[in-house]
Amino acid sequence: MAEAPAFDELFRLAKRSAVHLEMRDGYMQSDPEYVAWRNGSRGTSRYLDQATSPWLALMRDTTGRGVTIRRARIVSEPVTDYIRFEHHVTTGNVAAGEQVRWLPRRRASDIALPGNDFWLFDDSLVVFLHFTGDGELSLDGDEERTADPAVVRLCSTAFESVWERAVPHEEFEVT
Protein backbone atom coordinates (compact mmCIF):
# COMPACT_ATOMS: atom_id res chain seq x y z
CA MET A 1 0.00 0.00 0.00
CA ALA A 2 1.37 3.42 -0.99
CA GLU A 3 2.18 5.93 1.73
CA ALA A 4 -0.16 8.91 1.90
CA PRO A 5 1.32 12.10 0.45
CA ALA A 6 2.71 14.64 2.89
CA PHE A 7 0.41 17.60 3.56
CA ASP A 8 2.38 20.04 1.38
CA GLU A 9 2.42 17.46 -1.43
CA LEU A 10 -1.39 17.62 -1.54
CA PHE A 11 -1.06 21.15 -2.96
CA ARG A 12 1.35 19.93 -5.63
CA LEU A 13 -1.12 17.17 -6.53
CA ALA A 14 -4.16 19.47 -6.62
CA LYS A 15 -5.53 20.02 -10.10
CA ARG A 16 -8.35 22.55 -9.58
CA SER A 17 -8.86 23.76 -6.04
CA ALA A 18 -7.90 23.79 -2.39
CA VAL A 19 -10.22 25.43 0.12
CA HIS A 20 -9.62 25.96 3.81
CA LEU A 21 -12.13 26.73 6.55
CA GLU A 22 -10.84 28.09 9.87
CA MET A 23 -13.24 28.38 12.79
CA ARG A 24 -11.10 29.09 15.86
CA ASP A 25 -10.32 32.47 17.44
CA GLY A 26 -6.72 31.53 18.16
CA TYR A 27 -4.03 29.18 16.90
CA MET A 28 -0.48 28.34 17.89
CA GLN A 29 -0.23 31.16 20.42
CA SER A 30 3.25 29.95 21.31
CA ASP A 31 4.38 30.89 17.78
CA PRO A 32 7.34 33.31 18.13
CA GLU A 33 5.93 35.45 15.29
CA TYR A 34 2.67 35.92 17.18
CA VAL A 35 4.47 36.56 20.47
CA ALA A 36 6.63 39.24 18.80
CA TRP A 37 3.56 40.84 17.19
CA ARG A 38 1.68 40.80 20.52
CA ASN A 39 4.70 42.54 22.07
CA GLY A 40 4.54 45.35 19.53
CA SER A 41 6.62 44.19 16.56
CA ARG A 42 4.76 45.12 13.39
CA GLY A 43 7.75 44.93 11.07
CA THR A 44 9.03 42.03 9.06
CA SER A 45 7.42 38.65 9.65
CA ARG A 46 8.27 35.34 8.05
CA TYR A 47 4.56 35.13 7.24
CA LEU A 48 4.90 38.21 5.03
CA ASP A 49 8.29 37.49 3.47
CA GLN A 50 7.58 36.35 -0.08
CA ALA A 51 11.25 35.60 -0.69
CA THR A 52 11.84 33.15 2.17
CA SER A 53 8.50 31.72 3.35
CA PRO A 54 8.07 28.08 2.26
CA TRP A 55 4.29 28.38 2.67
CA LEU A 56 4.04 31.46 0.46
CA ALA A 57 6.28 29.82 -2.14
CA LEU A 58 4.00 26.77 -2.13
CA MET A 59 0.93 29.01 -2.55
CA ARG A 60 2.57 30.92 -5.45
CA ASP A 61 3.56 27.67 -7.15
CA THR A 62 0.12 26.14 -6.68
CA THR A 63 -1.86 29.16 -7.85
CA GLY A 64 0.68 29.64 -10.65
CA ARG A 65 -0.43 26.25 -12.03
CA GLY A 66 -4.01 27.51 -12.14
CA VAL A 67 -5.20 25.94 -8.88
CA THR A 68 -7.62 28.19 -7.01
CA ILE A 69 -6.86 28.50 -3.30
CA ARG A 70 -9.55 29.99 -1.08
CA ARG A 71 -9.43 30.44 2.69
CA ALA A 72 -12.43 31.44 4.81
CA ARG A 73 -12.25 32.36 8.48
CA ILE A 74 -15.17 32.46 10.89
CA VAL A 75 -14.33 34.86 13.71
CA SER A 76 -15.93 36.18 16.86
CA GLU A 77 -16.35 39.93 17.26
CA PRO A 78 -14.76 41.82 18.72
CA VAL A 79 -11.86 39.82 17.34
CA THR A 80 -9.14 38.37 19.55
CA ASP A 81 -5.54 39.58 19.48
CA TYR A 82 -4.64 36.44 17.56
CA ILE A 83 -7.18 37.26 14.84
CA ARG A 84 -5.75 40.81 14.64
CA PHE A 85 -2.32 39.24 14.09
CA GLU A 86 -3.71 36.81 11.53
CA HIS A 87 -5.40 39.66 9.68
CA HIS A 88 -2.08 41.55 9.65
CA VAL A 89 -0.10 38.68 8.13
CA THR A 90 -2.83 37.65 5.68
CA THR A 91 -1.54 40.24 3.22
CA GLY A 92 1.28 37.74 2.59
CA ASN A 93 -1.22 34.99 1.74
CA VAL A 94 -3.12 37.26 -0.61
CA ALA A 95 0.07 38.42 -2.33
CA ALA A 96 0.98 34.75 -2.86
CA GLY A 97 -2.32 34.09 -4.66
CA GLU A 98 -4.71 32.94 -1.95
CA GLN A 99 -8.20 34.41 -1.87
CA VAL A 100 -9.20 35.09 1.74
CA ARG A 101 -12.53 36.05 3.28
CA TRP A 102 -13.72 36.66 6.84
CA LEU A 103 -17.15 35.88 8.29
CA PRO A 104 -18.30 37.26 11.63
CA ARG A 105 -19.48 34.28 13.69
CA ARG A 106 -22.91 35.81 14.31
CA ARG A 107 -23.57 35.50 10.55
CA ALA A 108 -22.78 31.76 10.56
CA SER A 109 -25.37 30.54 13.07
CA ASP A 110 -27.57 28.82 10.49
CA ILE A 111 -24.74 27.13 8.56
CA ALA A 112 -24.11 23.41 9.15
CA LEU A 113 -20.40 23.26 9.97
CA PRO A 114 -18.10 20.30 10.60
CA GLY A 115 -16.54 20.03 14.04
CA ASN A 116 -12.99 20.85 12.92
CA ASP A 117 -11.09 23.14 10.59
CA PHE A 118 -10.32 21.50 7.27
CA TRP A 119 -8.73 21.68 3.85
CA LEU A 120 -10.68 20.28 0.90
CA PHE A 121 -8.65 19.36 -2.18
CA ASP A 122 -10.31 19.12 -5.62
CA ASP A 123 -13.69 18.43 -4.00
CA SER A 124 -12.51 14.90 -3.26
CA LEU A 125 -10.23 14.77 -0.19
CA VAL A 126 -10.85 16.40 3.19
CA VAL A 127 -8.02 16.93 5.64
CA PHE A 128 -9.34 17.81 9.10
CA LEU A 129 -6.92 19.64 11.38
CA HIS A 130 -7.02 18.85 15.10
CA PHE A 131 -6.04 21.40 17.74
CA THR A 132 -5.91 21.37 21.52
CA GLY A 133 -8.14 23.67 23.55
CA ASP A 134 -5.47 26.36 23.58
CA GLY A 135 -4.96 26.24 19.81
CA GLU A 136 -1.80 24.15 19.53
CA LEU A 137 -1.69 21.26 17.08
CA SER A 138 -2.84 18.08 18.77
CA LEU A 139 -0.05 15.69 19.70
CA ASP A 140 -2.48 12.79 19.27
CA GLY A 141 -2.62 13.36 15.54
CA ASP A 142 -2.97 16.80 14.07
CA GLU A 143 -4.77 15.70 10.92
CA GLU A 144 -7.34 13.21 9.72
CA ARG A 145 -8.01 12.47 6.04
CA THR A 146 -11.14 11.19 4.37
CA ALA A 147 -12.57 10.86 0.89
CA ASP A 148 -15.98 9.76 2.20
CA PRO A 149 -18.46 11.40 -0.22
CA ALA A 150 -20.85 12.45 2.58
CA VAL A 151 -18.04 14.18 4.50
CA VAL A 152 -16.72 15.82 1.32
CA ARG A 153 -20.23 17.09 0.57
CA LEU A 154 -20.66 18.45 4.13
CA CYS A 155 -17.34 20.29 3.97
CA SER A 156 -17.91 21.61 0.46
CA THR A 157 -21.38 22.87 1.31
CA ALA A 158 -20.18 24.44 4.57
CA PHE A 159 -17.27 26.17 2.88
CA GLU A 160 -19.35 27.53 0.01
CA SER A 161 -22.03 28.81 2.43
CA VAL A 162 -19.38 30.62 4.48
CA TRP A 163 -17.62 31.95 1.37
CA GLU A 164 -20.85 33.38 -0.05
CA ARG A 165 -21.49 35.42 3.13
CA ALA A 166 -17.93 36.31 4.02
CA VAL A 167 -16.18 39.65 3.51
CA PRO A 168 -13.11 39.80 1.24
CA HIS A 169 -9.87 40.35 3.16
CA GLU A 170 -9.34 43.79 1.66
CA GLU A 171 -12.71 44.96 3.00
CA PHE A 172 -12.70 43.27 6.42
CA GLU A 173 -11.72 45.61 9.22
CA VAL A 174 -10.51 44.45 12.61
CA THR A 175 -10.91 46.70 15.60
PDB file of C-alpha atoms in Angstrom:
ATOM      1  CA  MET A   1       0.000   0.000   0.000  1.00  0.00           C
ATOM      2  CA  ALA A   2       1.375   3.419  -0.988  1.00  0.00           C
ATOM      3  CA  GLU A   3       2.183   5.928   1.730  1.00  0.00           C
ATOM      4  CA  ALA A   4      -0.165   8.910   1.902  1.00  0.00           C
ATOM      5  CA  PRO A   5       1.325  12.103   0.450  1.00  0.00           C
ATOM      6  CA  ALA A   6       2.708  14.645   2.894  1.00  0.00           C
ATOM      7  CA  PHE A   7       0.411  17.600   3.556  1.00  0.00           C
ATOM      8  CA  ASP A   8       2.375  20.040   1.380  1.00  0.00           C
ATOM      9  CA  GLU A   9       2.421  17.463  -1.427  1.00  0.00           C
ATOM     10  CA  LEU A  10      -1.387  17.621  -1.544  1.00  0.00           C
ATOM     11  CA  PHE A  11      -1.058  21.151  -2.957  1.00  0.00           C
ATOM     12  CA  ARG A  12       1.352  19.933  -5.627  1.00  0.00           C
ATOM     13  CA  LEU A  13      -1.124  17.173  -6.533  1.00  0.00           C
ATOM     14  CA  ALA A  14      -4.159  19.473  -6.619  1.00  0.00           C
ATOM     15  CA  LYS A  15      -5.531  20.024 -10.099  1.00  0.00           C
ATOM     16  CA  ARG A  16      -8.347  22.552  -9.579  1.00  0.00           C
ATOM     17  CA  SER A  17      -8.859  23.761  -6.042  1.00  0.00           C
ATOM     18  CA  ALA A  18      -7.901  23.785  -2.394  1.00  0.00           C
ATOM     19  CA  VAL A  19     -10.225  25.431   0.117  1.00  0.00           C
ATOM     20  CA  HIS A  20      -9.621  25.963   3.810  1.00  0.00           C
ATOM     21  CA  LEU A  21     -12.128  26.728   6.552  1.00  0.00           C
ATOM     22  CA  GLU A  22     -10.840  28.085   9.866  1.00  0.00           C
ATOM     23  CA  MET A  23     -13.242  28.382  12.791  1.00  0.00           C
ATOM     24  CA  ARG A  24     -11.099  29.093  15.864  1.00  0.00           C
ATOM     25  CA  ASP A  25     -10.317  32.467  17.441  1.00  0.00           C
ATOM     26  CA  GLY A  26      -6.723  31.526  18.156  1.00  0.00           C
ATOM     27  CA  TYR A  27      -4.035  29.180  16.897  1.00  0.00           C
ATOM     28  CA  MET A  28      -0.485  28.340  17.892  1.00  0.00           C
ATOM     29  CA  GLN A  29      -0.232  31.161  20.421  1.00  0.00           C
ATOM     30  CA  SER A  30       3.247  29.954  21.310  1.00  0.00           C
ATOM     31  CA  ASP A  31       4.382  30.892  17.784  1.00  0.00           C
ATOM     32  CA  PRO A  32       7.341  33.314  18.133  1.00  0.00           C
ATOM     33  CA  GLU A  33       5.927  35.445  15.292  1.00  0.00           C
ATOM     34  CA  TYR A  34       2.666  35.920  17.177  1.00  0.00           C
ATOM     35  CA  VAL A  35       4.465  36.561  20.470  1.00  0.00           C
ATOM     36  CA  ALA A  36       6.627  39.240  18.802  1.00  0.00           C
ATOM     37  CA  TRP A  37       3.565  40.838  17.194  1.00  0.00           C
ATOM     38  CA  ARG A  38       1.685  40.799  20.525  1.00  0.00           C
ATOM     39  CA  ASN A  39       4.699  42.535  22.074  1.00  0.00           C
ATOM     40  CA  GLY A  40       4.537  45.351  19.530  1.00  0.00           C
ATOM     41  CA  SER A  41       6.625  44.188  16.561  1.00  0.00           C
ATOM     42  CA  ARG A  42       4.763  45.115  13.392  1.00  0.00           C
ATOM     43  CA  GLY A  43       7.749  44.930  11.066  1.00  0.00           C
ATOM     44  CA  THR A  44       9.028  42.033   9.063  1.00  0.00           C
ATOM     45  CA  SER A  45       7.423  38.648   9.647  1.00  0.00           C
ATOM     46  CA  ARG A  46       8.273  35.339   8.055  1.00  0.00           C
ATOM     47  CA  TYR A  47       4.559  35.129   7.236  1.00  0.00           C
ATOM     48  CA  LEU A  48       4.901  38.206   5.034  1.00  0.00           C
ATOM     49  CA  ASP A  49       8.292  37.488   3.469  1.00  0.00           C
ATOM     50  CA  GLN A  50       7.576  36.351  -0.076  1.00  0.00           C
ATOM     51  CA  ALA A  51      11.254  35.596  -0.687  1.00  0.00           C
ATOM     52  CA  THR A  52      11.838  33.150   2.170  1.00  0.00           C
ATOM     53  CA  SER A  53       8.505  31.721   3.347  1.00  0.00           C
ATOM     54  CA  PRO A  54       8.073  28.082   2.255  1.00  0.00           C
ATOM     55  CA  TRP A  55       4.286  28.383   2.665  1.00  0.00           C
ATOM     56  CA  LEU A  56       4.042  31.460   0.465  1.00  0.00           C
ATOM     57  CA  ALA A  57       6.276  29.818  -2.142  1.00  0.00           C
ATOM     58  CA  LEU A  58       3.997  26.772  -2.134  1.00  0.00           C
ATOM     59  CA  MET A  59       0.935  29.011  -2.552  1.00  0.00           C
ATOM     60  CA  ARG A  60       2.574  30.920  -5.446  1.00  0.00           C
ATOM     61  CA  ASP A  61       3.563  27.666  -7.145  1.00  0.00           C
ATOM     62  CA  THR A  62       0.116  26.140  -6.676  1.00  0.00           C
ATOM     63  CA  THR A  63      -1.859  29.160  -7.848  1.00  0.00           C
ATOM     64  CA  GLY A  64       0.678  29.642 -10.648  1.00  0.00           C
ATOM     65  CA  ARG A  65      -0.429  26.254 -12.027  1.00  0.00           C
ATOM     66  CA  GLY A  66      -4.008  27.512 -12.136  1.00  0.00           C
ATOM     67  CA  VAL A  67      -5.204  25.935  -8.884  1.00  0.00           C
ATOM     68  CA  THR A  68      -7.618  28.192  -7.012  1.00  0.00           C
ATOM     69  CA  ILE A  69      -6.862  28.501  -3.299  1.00  0.00           C
ATOM     70  CA  ARG A  70      -9.553  29.989  -1.079  1.00  0.00           C
ATOM     71  CA  ARG A  71      -9.434  30.436   2.689  1.00  0.00           C
ATOM     72  CA  ALA A  72     -12.431  31.439   4.811  1.00  0.00           C
ATOM     73  CA  ARG A  73     -12.249  32.358   8.476  1.00  0.00           C
ATOM     74  CA  ILE A  74     -15.171  32.456  10.887  1.00  0.00           C
ATOM     75  CA  VAL A  75     -14.331  34.864  13.709  1.00  0.00           C
ATOM     76  CA  SER A  76     -15.928  36.180  16.865  1.00  0.00           C
ATOM     77  CA  GLU A  77     -16.346  39.925  17.262  1.00  0.00           C
ATOM     78  CA  PRO A  78     -14.763  41.820  18.717  1.00  0.00           C
ATOM     79  CA  VAL A  79     -11.857  39.822  17.343  1.00  0.00           C
ATOM     80  CA  THR A  80      -9.137  38.365  19.548  1.00  0.00           C
ATOM     81  CA  ASP A  81      -5.539  39.577  19.476  1.00  0.00           C
ATOM     82  CA  TYR A  82      -4.637  36.445  17.564  1.00  0.00           C
ATOM     83  CA  ILE A  83      -7.178  37.262  14.836  1.00  0.00           C
ATOM     84  CA  ARG A  84      -5.753  40.808  14.644  1.00  0.00           C
ATOM     85  CA  PHE A  85      -2.324  39.236  14.087  1.00  0.00           C
ATOM     86  CA  GLU A  86      -3.711  36.809  11.533  1.00  0.00           C
ATOM     87  CA  HIS A  87      -5.398  39.662   9.683  1.00  0.00           C
ATOM     88  CA  HIS A  88      -2.083  41.555   9.649  1.00  0.00           C
ATOM     89  CA  VAL A  89      -0.098  38.676   8.133  1.00  0.00           C
ATOM     90  CA  THR A  90      -2.830  37.647   5.683  1.00  0.00           C
ATOM     91  CA  THR A  91      -1.536  40.236   3.222  1.00  0.00           C
ATOM     92  CA  GLY A  92       1.280  37.745   2.588  1.00  0.00           C
ATOM     93  CA  ASN A  93      -1.217  34.989   1.742  1.00  0.00           C
ATOM     94  CA  VAL A  94      -3.122  37.265  -0.610  1.00  0.00           C
ATOM     95  CA  ALA A  95       0.073  38.422  -2.329  1.00  0.00           C
ATOM     96  CA  ALA A  96       0.978  34.749  -2.865  1.00  0.00           C
ATOM     97  CA  GLY A  97      -2.318  34.093  -4.660  1.00  0.00           C
ATOM     98  CA  GLU A  98      -4.707  32.941  -1.948  1.00  0.00           C
ATOM     99  CA  GLN A  99      -8.196  34.411  -1.871  1.00  0.00           C
ATOM    100  CA  VAL A 100      -9.202  35.087   1.741  1.00  0.00           C
ATOM    101  CA  ARG A 101     -12.528  36.054   3.280  1.00  0.00           C
ATOM    102  CA  TRP A 102     -13.718  36.656   6.843  1.00  0.00           C
ATOM    103  CA  LEU A 103     -17.148  35.880   8.290  1.00  0.00           C
ATOM    104  CA  PRO A 104     -18.297  37.259  11.635  1.00  0.00           C
ATOM    105  CA  ARG A 105     -19.476  34.276  13.688  1.00  0.00           C
ATOM    106  CA  ARG A 106     -22.907  35.807  14.314  1.00  0.00           C
ATOM    107  CA  ARG A 107     -23.573  35.500  10.550  1.00  0.00           C
ATOM    108  CA  ALA A 108     -22.777  31.759  10.561  1.00  0.00           C
ATOM    109  CA  SER A 109     -25.370  30.540  13.070  1.00  0.00           C
ATOM    110  CA  ASP A 110     -27.571  28.820  10.494  1.00  0.00           C
ATOM    111  CA  ILE A 111     -24.745  27.131   8.556  1.00  0.00           C
ATOM    112  CA  ALA A 112     -24.112  23.414   9.150  1.00  0.00           C
ATOM    113  CA  LEU A 113     -20.400  23.260   9.974  1.00  0.00           C
ATOM    114  CA  PRO A 114     -18.100  20.299  10.601  1.00  0.00           C
ATOM    115  CA  GLY A 115     -16.539  20.033  14.043  1.00  0.00           C
ATOM    116  CA  ASN A 116     -12.987  20.855  12.924  1.00  0.00           C
ATOM    117  CA  ASP A 117     -11.089  23.137  10.588  1.00  0.00           C
ATOM    118  CA  PHE A 118     -10.324  21.498   7.270  1.00  0.00           C
ATOM    119  CA  TRP A 119      -8.730  21.675   3.850  1.00  0.00           C
ATOM    120  CA  LEU A 120     -10.684  20.277   0.901  1.00  0.00           C
ATOM    121  CA  PHE A 121      -8.651  19.355  -2.182  1.00  0.00           C
ATOM    122  CA  ASP A 122     -10.308  19.125  -5.622  1.00  0.00           C
ATOM    123  CA  ASP A 123     -13.694  18.434  -4.000  1.00  0.00           C
ATOM    124  CA  SER A 124     -12.512  14.902  -3.258  1.00  0.00           C
ATOM    125  CA  LEU A 125     -10.233  14.768  -0.188  1.00  0.00           C
ATOM    126  CA  VAL A 126     -10.854  16.395   3.191  1.00  0.00           C
ATOM    127  CA  VAL A 127      -8.016  16.926   5.644  1.00  0.00           C
ATOM    128  CA  PHE A 128      -9.339  17.806   9.096  1.00  0.00           C
ATOM    129  CA  LEU A 129      -6.925  19.641  11.383  1.00  0.00           C
ATOM    130  CA  HIS A 130      -7.021  18.851  15.103  1.00  0.00           C
ATOM    131  CA  PHE A 131      -6.042  21.398  17.745  1.00  0.00           C
ATOM    132  CA  THR A 132      -5.912  21.375  21.515  1.00  0.00           C
ATOM    133  CA  GLY A 133      -8.142  23.670  23.545  1.00  0.00           C
ATOM    134  CA  ASP A 134      -5.465  26.356  23.585  1.00  0.00           C
ATOM    135  CA  GLY A 135      -4.958  26.241  19.806  1.00  0.00           C
ATOM    136  CA  GLU A 136      -1.802  24.149  19.530  1.00  0.00           C
ATOM    137  CA  LEU A 137      -1.688  21.261  17.082  1.00  0.00           C
ATOM    138  CA  SER A 138      -2.839  18.078  18.772  1.00  0.00           C
ATOM    139  CA  LEU A 139      -0.045  15.690  19.698  1.00  0.00           C
ATOM    140  CA  ASP A 140      -2.478  12.794  19.274  1.00  0.00           C
ATOM    141  CA  GLY A 141      -2.619  13.360  15.541  1.00  0.00           C
ATOM    142  CA  ASP A 142      -2.966  16.798  14.069  1.00  0.00           C
ATOM    143  CA  GLU A 143      -4.772  15.695  10.919  1.00  0.00           C
ATOM    144  CA  GLU A 144      -7.344  13.209   9.718  1.00  0.00           C
ATOM    145  CA  ARG A 145      -8.007  12.474   6.041  1.00  0.00           C
ATOM    146  CA  THR A 146     -11.135  11.192   4.371  1.00  0.00           C
ATOM    147  CA  ALA A 147     -12.566  10.862   0.887  1.00  0.00           C
ATOM    148  CA  ASP A 148     -15.975   9.760   2.198  1.00  0.00           C
ATOM    149  CA  PRO A 149     -18.460  11.401  -0.217  1.00  0.00           C
ATOM    150  CA  ALA A 150     -20.845  12.451   2.578  1.00  0.00           C
ATOM    151  CA  VAL A 151     -18.036  14.182   4.497  1.00  0.00           C
ATOM    152  CA  VAL A 152     -16.715  15.820   1.320  1.00  0.00           C
ATOM    153  CA  ARG A 153     -20.226  17.093   0.569  1.00  0.00           C
ATOM    154  CA  LEU A 154     -20.664  18.450   4.135  1.00  0.00           C
ATOM    155  CA  CYS A 155     -17.344  20.287   3.973  1.00  0.00           C
ATOM    156  CA  SER A 156     -17.906  21.607   0.464  1.00  0.00           C
ATOM    157  CA  THR A 157     -21.381  22.873   1.310  1.00  0.00           C
ATOM    158  CA  ALA A 158     -20.183  24.444   4.574  1.00  0.00           C
ATOM    159  CA  PHE A 159     -17.268  26.174   2.885  1.00  0.00           C
ATOM    160  CA  GLU A 160     -19.353  27.530   0.005  1.00  0.00           C
ATOM    161  CA  SER A 161     -22.026  28.806   2.427  1.00  0.00           C
ATOM    162  CA  VAL A 162     -19.383  30.616   4.476  1.00  0.00           C
ATOM    163  CA  TRP A 163     -17.619  31.945   1.370  1.00  0.00           C
ATOM    164  CA  GLU A 164     -20.845  33.375  -0.045  1.00  0.00           C
ATOM    165  CA  ARG A 165     -21.493  35.424   3.126  1.00  0.00           C
ATOM    166  CA  ALA A 166     -17.927  36.314   4.022  1.00  0.00           C
ATOM    167  CA  VAL A 167     -16.182  39.650   3.512  1.00  0.00           C
ATOM    168  CA  PRO A 168     -13.113  39.800   1.238  1.00  0.00           C
ATOM    169  CA  HIS A 169      -9.875  40.346   3.159  1.00  0.00           C
ATOM    170  CA  GLU A 170      -9.337  43.795   1.659  1.00  0.00           C
ATOM    171  CA  GLU A 171     -12.712  44.963   3.000  1.00  0.00           C
ATOM    172  CA  PHE A 172     -12.698  43.270   6.418  1.00  0.00           C
ATOM    173  CA  GLU A 173     -11.723  45.608   9.220  1.00  0.00           C
ATOM    174  CA  VAL A 174     -10.514  44.455  12.610  1.00  0.00           C
ATOM    175  CA  THR A 175     -10.911  46.700  15.603  1.00  0.00           C
TER     176      THR A 175
END
